[in-house]
PDB file of C-alpha atoms in Angstrom:
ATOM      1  CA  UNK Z   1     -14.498 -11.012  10.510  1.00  0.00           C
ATOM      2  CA  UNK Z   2     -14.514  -7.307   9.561  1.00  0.00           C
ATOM      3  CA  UNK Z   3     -14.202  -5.767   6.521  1.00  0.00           C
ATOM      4  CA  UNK Z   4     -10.602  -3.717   5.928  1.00  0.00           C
ATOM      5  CA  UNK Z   5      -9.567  -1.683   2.625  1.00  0.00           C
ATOM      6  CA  UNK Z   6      -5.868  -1.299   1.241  1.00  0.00           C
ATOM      7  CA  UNK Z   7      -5.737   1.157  -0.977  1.00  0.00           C
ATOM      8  CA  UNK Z   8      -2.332   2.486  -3.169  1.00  0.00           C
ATOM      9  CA  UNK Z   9      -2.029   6.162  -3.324  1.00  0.00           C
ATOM     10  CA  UNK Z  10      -3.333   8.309  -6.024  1.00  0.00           C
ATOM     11  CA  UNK Z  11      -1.031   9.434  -8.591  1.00  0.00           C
ATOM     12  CA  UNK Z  12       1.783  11.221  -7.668  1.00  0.00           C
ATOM     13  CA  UNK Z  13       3.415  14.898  -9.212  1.00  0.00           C
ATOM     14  CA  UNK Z  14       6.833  13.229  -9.229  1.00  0.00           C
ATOM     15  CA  UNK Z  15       8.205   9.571  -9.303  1.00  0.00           C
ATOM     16  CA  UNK Z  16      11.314   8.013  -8.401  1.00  0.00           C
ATOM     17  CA  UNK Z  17      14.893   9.833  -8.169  1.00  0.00           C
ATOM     18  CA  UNK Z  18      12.690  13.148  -9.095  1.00  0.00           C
ATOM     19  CA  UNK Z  19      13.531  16.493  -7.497  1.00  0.00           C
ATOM     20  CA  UNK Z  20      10.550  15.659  -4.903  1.00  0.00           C
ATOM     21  CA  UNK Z  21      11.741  12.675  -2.874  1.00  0.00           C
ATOM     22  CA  UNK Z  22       7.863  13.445  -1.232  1.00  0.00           C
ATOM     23  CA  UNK Z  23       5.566  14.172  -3.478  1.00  0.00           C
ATOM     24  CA  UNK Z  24       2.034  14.722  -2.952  1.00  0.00           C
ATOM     25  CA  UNK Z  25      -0.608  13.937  -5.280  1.00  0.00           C
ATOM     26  CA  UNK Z  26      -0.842  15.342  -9.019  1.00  0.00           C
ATOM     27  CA  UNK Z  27      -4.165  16.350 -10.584  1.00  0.00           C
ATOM     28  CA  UNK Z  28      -5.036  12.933 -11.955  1.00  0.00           C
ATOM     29  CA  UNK Z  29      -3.889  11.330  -8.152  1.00  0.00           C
ATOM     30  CA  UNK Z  30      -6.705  13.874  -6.299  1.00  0.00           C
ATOM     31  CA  UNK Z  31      -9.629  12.897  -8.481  1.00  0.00           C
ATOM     32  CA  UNK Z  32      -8.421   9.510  -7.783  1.00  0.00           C
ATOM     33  CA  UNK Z  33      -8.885  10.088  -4.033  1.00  0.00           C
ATOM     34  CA  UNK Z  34     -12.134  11.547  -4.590  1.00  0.00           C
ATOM     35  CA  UNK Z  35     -12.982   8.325  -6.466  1.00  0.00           C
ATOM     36  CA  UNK Z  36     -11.981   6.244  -3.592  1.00  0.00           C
ATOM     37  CA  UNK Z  37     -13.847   8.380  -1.331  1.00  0.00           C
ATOM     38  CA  UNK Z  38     -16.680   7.897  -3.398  1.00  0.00           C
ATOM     39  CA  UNK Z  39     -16.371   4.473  -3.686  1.00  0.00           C
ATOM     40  CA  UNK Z  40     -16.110   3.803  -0.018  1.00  0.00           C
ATOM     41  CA  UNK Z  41     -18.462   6.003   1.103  1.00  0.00           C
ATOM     42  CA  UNK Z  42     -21.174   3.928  -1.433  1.00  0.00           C
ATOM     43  CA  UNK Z  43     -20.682   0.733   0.615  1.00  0.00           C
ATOM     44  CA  UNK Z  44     -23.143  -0.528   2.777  1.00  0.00           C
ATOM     45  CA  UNK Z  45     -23.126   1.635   6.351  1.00  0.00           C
ATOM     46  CA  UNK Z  46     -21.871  -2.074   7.844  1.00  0.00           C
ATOM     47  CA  UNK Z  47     -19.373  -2.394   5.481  1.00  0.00           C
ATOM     48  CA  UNK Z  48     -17.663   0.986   5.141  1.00  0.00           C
ATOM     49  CA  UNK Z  49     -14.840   1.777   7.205  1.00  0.00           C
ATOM     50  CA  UNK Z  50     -15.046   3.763  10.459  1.00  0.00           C
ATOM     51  CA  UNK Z  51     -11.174   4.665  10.506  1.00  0.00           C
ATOM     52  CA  UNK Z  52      -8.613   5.723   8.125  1.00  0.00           C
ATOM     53  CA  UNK Z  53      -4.873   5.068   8.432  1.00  0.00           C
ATOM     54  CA  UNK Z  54      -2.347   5.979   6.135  1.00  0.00           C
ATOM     55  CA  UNK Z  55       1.432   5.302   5.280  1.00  0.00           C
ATOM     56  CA  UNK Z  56       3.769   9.023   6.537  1.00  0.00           C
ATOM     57  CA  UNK Z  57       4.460  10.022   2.964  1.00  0.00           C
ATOM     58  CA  UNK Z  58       2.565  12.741   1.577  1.00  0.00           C
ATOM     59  CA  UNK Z  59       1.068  11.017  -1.504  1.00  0.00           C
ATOM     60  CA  UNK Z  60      -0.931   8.249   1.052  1.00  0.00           C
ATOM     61  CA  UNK Z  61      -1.807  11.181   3.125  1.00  0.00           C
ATOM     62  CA  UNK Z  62      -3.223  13.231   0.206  1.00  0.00           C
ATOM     63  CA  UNK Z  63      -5.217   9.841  -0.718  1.00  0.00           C
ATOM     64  CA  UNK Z  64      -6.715   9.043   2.167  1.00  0.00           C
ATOM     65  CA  UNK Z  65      -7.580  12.927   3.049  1.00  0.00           C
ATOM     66  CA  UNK Z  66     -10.942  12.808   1.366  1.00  0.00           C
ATOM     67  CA  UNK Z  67     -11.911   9.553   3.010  1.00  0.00           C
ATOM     68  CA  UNK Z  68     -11.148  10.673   6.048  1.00  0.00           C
ATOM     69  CA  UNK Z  69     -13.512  13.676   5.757  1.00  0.00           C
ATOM     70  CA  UNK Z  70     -15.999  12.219   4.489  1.00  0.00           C
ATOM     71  CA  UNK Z  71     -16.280   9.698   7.592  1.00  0.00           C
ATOM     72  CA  UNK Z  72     -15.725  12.408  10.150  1.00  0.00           C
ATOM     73  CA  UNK Z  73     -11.962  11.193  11.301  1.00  0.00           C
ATOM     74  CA  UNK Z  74      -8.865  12.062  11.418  1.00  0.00           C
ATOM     75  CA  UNK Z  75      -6.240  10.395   9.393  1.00  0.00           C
ATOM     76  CA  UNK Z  76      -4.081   7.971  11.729  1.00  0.00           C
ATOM     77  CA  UNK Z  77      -0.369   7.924  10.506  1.00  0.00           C
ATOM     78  CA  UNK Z  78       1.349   4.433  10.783  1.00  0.00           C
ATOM     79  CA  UNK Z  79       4.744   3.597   9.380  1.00  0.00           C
ATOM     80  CA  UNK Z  80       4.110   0.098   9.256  1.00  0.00           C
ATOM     81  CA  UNK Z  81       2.098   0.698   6.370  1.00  0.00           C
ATOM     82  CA  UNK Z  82       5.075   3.128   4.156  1.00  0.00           C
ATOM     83  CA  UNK Z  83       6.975   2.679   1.857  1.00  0.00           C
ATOM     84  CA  UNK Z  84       9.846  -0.292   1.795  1.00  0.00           C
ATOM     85  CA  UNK Z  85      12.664   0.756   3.327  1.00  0.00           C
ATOM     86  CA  UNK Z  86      16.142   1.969   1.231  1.00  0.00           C
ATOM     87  CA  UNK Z  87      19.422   0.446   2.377  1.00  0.00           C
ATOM     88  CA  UNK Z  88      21.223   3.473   3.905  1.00  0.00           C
ATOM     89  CA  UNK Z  89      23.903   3.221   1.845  1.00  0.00           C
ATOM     90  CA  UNK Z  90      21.657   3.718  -1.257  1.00  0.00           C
ATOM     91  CA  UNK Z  91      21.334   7.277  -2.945  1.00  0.00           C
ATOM     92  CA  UNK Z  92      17.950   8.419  -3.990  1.00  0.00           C
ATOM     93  CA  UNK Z  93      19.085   8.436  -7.599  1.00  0.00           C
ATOM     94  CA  UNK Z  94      20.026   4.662  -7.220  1.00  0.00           C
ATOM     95  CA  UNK Z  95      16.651   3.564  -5.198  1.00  0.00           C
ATOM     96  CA  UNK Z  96      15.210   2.958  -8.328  1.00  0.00           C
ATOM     97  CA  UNK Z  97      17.886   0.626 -10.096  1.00  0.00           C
ATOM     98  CA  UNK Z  98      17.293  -1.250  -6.066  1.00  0.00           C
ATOM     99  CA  UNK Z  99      13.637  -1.155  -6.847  1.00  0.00           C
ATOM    100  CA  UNK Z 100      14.192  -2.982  -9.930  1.00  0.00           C
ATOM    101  CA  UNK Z 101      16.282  -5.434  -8.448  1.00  0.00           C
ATOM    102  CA  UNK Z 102      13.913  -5.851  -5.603  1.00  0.00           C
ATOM    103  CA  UNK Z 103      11.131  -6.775  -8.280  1.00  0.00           C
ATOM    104  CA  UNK Z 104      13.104  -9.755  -9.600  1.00  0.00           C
ATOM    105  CA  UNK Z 105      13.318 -11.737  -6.833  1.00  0.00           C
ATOM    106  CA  UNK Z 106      11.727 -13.073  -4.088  1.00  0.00           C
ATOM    107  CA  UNK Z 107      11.445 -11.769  -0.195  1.00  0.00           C
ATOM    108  CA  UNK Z 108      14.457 -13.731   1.347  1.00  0.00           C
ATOM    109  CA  UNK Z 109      16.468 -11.735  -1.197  1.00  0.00           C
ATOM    110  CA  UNK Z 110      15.930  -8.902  -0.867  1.00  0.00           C
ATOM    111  CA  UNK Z 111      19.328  -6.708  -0.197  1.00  0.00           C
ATOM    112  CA  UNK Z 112      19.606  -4.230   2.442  1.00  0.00           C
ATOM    113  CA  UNK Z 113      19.765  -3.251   5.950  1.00  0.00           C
ATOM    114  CA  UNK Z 114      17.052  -5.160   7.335  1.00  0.00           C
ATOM    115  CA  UNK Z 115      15.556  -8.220   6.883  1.00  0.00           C
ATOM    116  CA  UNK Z 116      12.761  -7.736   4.216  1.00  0.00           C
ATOM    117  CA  UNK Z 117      10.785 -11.162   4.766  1.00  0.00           C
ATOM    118  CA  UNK Z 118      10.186 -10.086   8.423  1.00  0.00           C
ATOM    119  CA  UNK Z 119       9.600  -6.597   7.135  1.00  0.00           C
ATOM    120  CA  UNK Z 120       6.390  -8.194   5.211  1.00  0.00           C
ATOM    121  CA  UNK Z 121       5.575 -10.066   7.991  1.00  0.00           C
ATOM    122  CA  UNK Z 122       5.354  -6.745  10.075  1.00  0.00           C
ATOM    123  CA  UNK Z 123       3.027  -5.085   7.446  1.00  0.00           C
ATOM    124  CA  UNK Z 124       0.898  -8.251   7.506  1.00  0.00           C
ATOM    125  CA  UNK Z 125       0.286  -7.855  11.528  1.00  0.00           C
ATOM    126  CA  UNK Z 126       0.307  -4.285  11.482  1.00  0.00           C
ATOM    127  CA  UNK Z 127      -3.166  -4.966   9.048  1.00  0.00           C
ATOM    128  CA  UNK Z 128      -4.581  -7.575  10.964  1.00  0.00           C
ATOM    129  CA  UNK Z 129      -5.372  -5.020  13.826  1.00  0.00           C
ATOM    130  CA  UNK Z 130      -7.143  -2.976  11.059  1.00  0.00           C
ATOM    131  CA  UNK Z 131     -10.630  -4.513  11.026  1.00  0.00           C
ATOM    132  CA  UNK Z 132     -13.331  -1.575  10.113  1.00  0.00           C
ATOM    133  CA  UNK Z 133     -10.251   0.843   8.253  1.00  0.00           C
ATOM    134  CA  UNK Z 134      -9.334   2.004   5.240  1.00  0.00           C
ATOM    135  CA  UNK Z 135      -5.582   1.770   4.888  1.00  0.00           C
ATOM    136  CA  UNK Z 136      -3.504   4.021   2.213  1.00  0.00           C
ATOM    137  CA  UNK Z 137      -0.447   2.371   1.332  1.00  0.00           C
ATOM    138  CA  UNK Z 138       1.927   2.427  -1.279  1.00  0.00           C
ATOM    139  CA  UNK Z 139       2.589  -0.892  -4.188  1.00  0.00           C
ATOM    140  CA  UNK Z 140       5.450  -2.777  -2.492  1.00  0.00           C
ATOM    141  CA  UNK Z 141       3.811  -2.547   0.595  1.00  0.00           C
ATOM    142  CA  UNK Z 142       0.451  -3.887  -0.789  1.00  0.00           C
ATOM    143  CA  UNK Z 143       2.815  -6.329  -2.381  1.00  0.00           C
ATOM    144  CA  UNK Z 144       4.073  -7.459   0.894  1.00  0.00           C
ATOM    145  CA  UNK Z 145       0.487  -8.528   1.952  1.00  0.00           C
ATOM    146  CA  UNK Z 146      -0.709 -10.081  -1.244  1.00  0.00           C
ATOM    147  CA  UNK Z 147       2.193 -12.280  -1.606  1.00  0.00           C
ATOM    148  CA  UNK Z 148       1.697 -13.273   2.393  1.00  0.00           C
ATOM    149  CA  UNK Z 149      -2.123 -14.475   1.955  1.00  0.00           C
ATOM    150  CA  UNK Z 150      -1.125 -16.089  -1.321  1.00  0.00           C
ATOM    151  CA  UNK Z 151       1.594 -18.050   0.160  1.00  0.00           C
ATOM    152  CA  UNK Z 152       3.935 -16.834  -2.822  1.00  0.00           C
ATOM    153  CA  UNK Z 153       7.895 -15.938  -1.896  1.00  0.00           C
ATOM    154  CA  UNK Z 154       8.047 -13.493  -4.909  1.00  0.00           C
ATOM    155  CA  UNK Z 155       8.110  -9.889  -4.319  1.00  0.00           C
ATOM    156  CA  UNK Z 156       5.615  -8.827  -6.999  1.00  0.00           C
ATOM    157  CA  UNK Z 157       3.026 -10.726  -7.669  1.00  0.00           C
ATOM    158  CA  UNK Z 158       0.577  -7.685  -8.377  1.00  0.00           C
ATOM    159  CA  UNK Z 159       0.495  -4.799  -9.750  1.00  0.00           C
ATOM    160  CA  UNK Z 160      -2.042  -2.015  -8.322  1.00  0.00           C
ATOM    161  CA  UNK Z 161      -3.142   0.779  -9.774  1.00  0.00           C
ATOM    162  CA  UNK Z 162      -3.225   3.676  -8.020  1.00  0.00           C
ATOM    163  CA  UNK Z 163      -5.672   4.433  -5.604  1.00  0.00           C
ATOM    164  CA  UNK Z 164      -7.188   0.184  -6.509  1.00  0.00           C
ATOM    165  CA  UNK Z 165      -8.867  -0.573  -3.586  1.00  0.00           C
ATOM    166  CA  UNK Z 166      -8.433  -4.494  -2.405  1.00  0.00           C
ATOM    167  CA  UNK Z 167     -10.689  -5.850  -0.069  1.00  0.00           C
ATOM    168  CA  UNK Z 168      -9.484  -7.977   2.926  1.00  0.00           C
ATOM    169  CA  UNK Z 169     -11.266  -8.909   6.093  1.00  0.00           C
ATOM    170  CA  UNK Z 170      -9.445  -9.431   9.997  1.00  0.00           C
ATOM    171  CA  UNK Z 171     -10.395 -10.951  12.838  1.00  0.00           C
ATOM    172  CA  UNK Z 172      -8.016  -9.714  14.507  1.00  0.00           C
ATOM    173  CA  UNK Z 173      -5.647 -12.210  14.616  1.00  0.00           C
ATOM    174  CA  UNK Z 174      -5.699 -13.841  10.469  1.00  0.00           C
ATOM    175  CA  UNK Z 175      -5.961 -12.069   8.143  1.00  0.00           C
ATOM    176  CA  UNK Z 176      -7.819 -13.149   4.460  1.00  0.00           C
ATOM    177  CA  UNK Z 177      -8.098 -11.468   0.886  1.00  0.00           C
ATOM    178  CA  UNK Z 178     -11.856 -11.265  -0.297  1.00  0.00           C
ATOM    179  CA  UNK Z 179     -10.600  -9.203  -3.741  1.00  0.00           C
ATOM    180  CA  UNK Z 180      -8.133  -7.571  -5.191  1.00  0.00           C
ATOM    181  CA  UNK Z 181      -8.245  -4.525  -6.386  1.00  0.00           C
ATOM    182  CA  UNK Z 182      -7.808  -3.223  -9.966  1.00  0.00           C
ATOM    183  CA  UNK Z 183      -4.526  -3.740 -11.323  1.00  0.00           C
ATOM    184  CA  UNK Z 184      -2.544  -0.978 -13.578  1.00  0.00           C
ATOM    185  CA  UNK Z 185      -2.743  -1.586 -17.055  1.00  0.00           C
ATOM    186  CA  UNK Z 186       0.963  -0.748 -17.785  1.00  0.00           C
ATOM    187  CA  UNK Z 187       4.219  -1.185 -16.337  1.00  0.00           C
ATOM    188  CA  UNK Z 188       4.292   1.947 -14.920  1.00  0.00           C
ATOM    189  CA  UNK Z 189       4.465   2.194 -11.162  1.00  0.00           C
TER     190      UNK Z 189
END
């Protein structure tokens, strides 16, 4: 089994429906980064990861920047890692009253244009080829996984802080949690 780290993104300058639909990380969200770097880089050489992959969106790219330095490597984009996917027909202004929605209820029920439980299913796999990485994702994402390895059918079942590093470890094929990572003290995502 090796060792694989999913990490939320730092703090971001904007939030939902905000005049930056891609924000990048505020002040708070790059000393988070750092932190993460920090922490990862103070694991044991066999434990730390040798890659870094990231979610497209600016805040997960800003995160796992600093990582990625400090290991010598370039960031690896993967959109199987993002953010969950609007329905089309949804406005940016009304993503968040979805999101809220989306928190109530459980994967199956999700409302949109694909189907969401399979969408899990593909961040799940897209992990499990992750041994030796640290991955910088975003809370419904990390959401997706947790609720898979607990066996749970509700979308949230944890709440992350950002840039809370859980631990997981792949052999490829399964994929196991070893911890989860600190969650946010508030109901703030």
């Amino acid at each position: 089994m090796s060792r694989l780290y999913l990490i939320r993104h730092g703090k971001p300058a904007a939030v939902w429906g905000e005049a930056d639909e891609d924000p990048g990380l505020d002040a708070a969200g790059q000393a988070q980064a750092e932190a993460a770097r920090d922490y990862l880089m103070s694991l044991p050489e066999a434990d730390r990861p040798r890659r870094v992959f990231s979610s497209p969106l600016r805040r997960c790219r800003e995160t796992a920047a600093p990582t990625a330095a400090a290991l010598g490597v370039e960031v690896e984009i993967d959109p199987f890692v993002g953010e969950i996917p609007t329905p089309k027909a949804l406005s940016a202004e009304e993503r968040p009253a979805w999101l809220r929605g989306v928190f109530q209820g459980r994967w199956k029920d999700v409302e949109g244009d694909l189907d969401y439980d399979a969408w899990r299913g593909d961040v799940v796999k897209a992990l499990q080829a992750k041994g030796g990485a640290a991955v910088f994702s975003h809370y419904v994402a990390i959401n997706a996984v947790i609720s898979h390895l607990d066996g749970d059918e509700r979308v949230l079942v944890f709440r992350p802080d950002h840039a809370s590093i859980s631990t997981l470890e792949t052999d490829g094929e399964r994929l196991t949690l070893v911890e989860r990572g600190r969650e946010a003290s508030t109901q703030v995502l």
